[in-house]
Coordinates of C-alpha atoms in Angstrom, one line a residue:
X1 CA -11.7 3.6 -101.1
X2 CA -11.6 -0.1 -101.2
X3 CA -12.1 -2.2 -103.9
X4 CA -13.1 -6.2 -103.0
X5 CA -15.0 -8.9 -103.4
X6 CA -17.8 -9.8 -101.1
X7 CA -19.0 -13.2 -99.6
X8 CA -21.2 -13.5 -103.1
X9 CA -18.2 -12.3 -105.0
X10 CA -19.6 -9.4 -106.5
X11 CA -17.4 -6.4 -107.1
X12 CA -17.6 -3.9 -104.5
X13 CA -16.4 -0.4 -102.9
X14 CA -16.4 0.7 -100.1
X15 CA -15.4 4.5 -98.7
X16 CA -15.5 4.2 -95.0
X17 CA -14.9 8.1 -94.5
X18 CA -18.2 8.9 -95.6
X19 CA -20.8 8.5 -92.4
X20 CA -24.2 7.9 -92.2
X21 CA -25.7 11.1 -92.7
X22 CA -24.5 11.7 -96.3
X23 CA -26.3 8.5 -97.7
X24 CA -28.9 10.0 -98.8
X25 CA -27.1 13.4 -100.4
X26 CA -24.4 10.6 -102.6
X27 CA -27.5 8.6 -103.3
X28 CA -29.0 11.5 -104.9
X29 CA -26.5 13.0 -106.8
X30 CA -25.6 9.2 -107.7
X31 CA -28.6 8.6 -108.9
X32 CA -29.1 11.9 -111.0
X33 CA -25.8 11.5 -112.2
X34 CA -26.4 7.7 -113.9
X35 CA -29.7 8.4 -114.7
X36 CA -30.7 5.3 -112.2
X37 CA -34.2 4.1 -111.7
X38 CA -34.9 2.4 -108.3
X39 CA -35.0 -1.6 -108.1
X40 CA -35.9 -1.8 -104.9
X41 CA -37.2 -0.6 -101.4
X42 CA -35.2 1.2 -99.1
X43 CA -34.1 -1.1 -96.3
X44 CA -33.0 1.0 -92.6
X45 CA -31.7 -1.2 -89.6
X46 CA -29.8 0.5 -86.7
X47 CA -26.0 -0.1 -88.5
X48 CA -27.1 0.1 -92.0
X49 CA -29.3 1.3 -94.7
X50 CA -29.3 -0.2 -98.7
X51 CA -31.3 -0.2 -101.8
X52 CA -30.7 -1.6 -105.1
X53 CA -30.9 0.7 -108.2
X54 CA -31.0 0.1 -111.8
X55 CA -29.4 1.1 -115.3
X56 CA -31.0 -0.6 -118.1
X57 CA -30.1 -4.4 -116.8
X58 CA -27.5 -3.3 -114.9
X59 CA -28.4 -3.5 -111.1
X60 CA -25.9 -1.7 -108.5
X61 CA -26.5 -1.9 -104.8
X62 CA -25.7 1.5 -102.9
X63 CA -25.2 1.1 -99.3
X64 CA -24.1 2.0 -96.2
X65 CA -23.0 0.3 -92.9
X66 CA -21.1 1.2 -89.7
X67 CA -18.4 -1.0 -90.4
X68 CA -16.9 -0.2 -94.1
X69 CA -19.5 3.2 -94.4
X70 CA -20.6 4.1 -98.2
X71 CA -20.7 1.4 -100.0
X72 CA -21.3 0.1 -104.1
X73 CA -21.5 -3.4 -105.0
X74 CA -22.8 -5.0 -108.8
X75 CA -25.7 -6.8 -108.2
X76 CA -25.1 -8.4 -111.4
X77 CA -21.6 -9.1 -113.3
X78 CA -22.6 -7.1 -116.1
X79 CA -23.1 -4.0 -113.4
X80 CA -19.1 -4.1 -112.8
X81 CA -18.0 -1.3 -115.3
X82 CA -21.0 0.9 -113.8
X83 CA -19.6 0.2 -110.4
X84 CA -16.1 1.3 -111.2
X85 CA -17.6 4.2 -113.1
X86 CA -20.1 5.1 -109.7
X87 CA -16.6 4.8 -107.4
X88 CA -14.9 6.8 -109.6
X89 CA -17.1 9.8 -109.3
X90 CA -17.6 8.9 -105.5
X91 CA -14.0 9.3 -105.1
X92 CA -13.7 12.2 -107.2
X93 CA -16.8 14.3 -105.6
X94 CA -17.2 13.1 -102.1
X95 CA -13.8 11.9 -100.9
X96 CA -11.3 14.7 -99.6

């Protein structure tokens, strides 16, 4: 797990042992886990795949992409303790 900044500065993770195929399982049990409401379509390219999600105002992007794999970034800077929280239980349930 990495924790960073991106280009926009928002807080982000990434877990580049998870691959491709498990987006959609983490995103699930993510999503069911946080009680998260969808924010936004699902976007698919040929290296990646995001969508945004929501918590109450709280809007968390959960990605992935063939250079840093699974990833979770605050869409918003009150999102960042939900982001720790989200890598937290990534780390806890999908990481070995």
């Amino acid at each position: 797990m990495n924790e960073h900044r991106d280009a926009s500065g928002r807080l982000t993770f990434d877990f580049d042992e998870i691959p491709s195929g498990k987006y959609s399982k983490v995103t699930k049990a993510i999503v069911s886990e946080f009680s998260m409401e969808v924010a936004g379509v699902k976007t698919r390219g040929l290296d990646e795949v995001f969508q945004d999600f929501k918590k109450g105002n709280e809007v968390v992007g959960l990605e992935w992409d063939n250079w840093s794999g699974y990833i979770v970034n605050a869409k918003v800077k009150s999102a960042e303790p939900l982001v720790r929280e989200i890598a937290g239980y990534i780390r806890a349930k999908f990481n070995s």
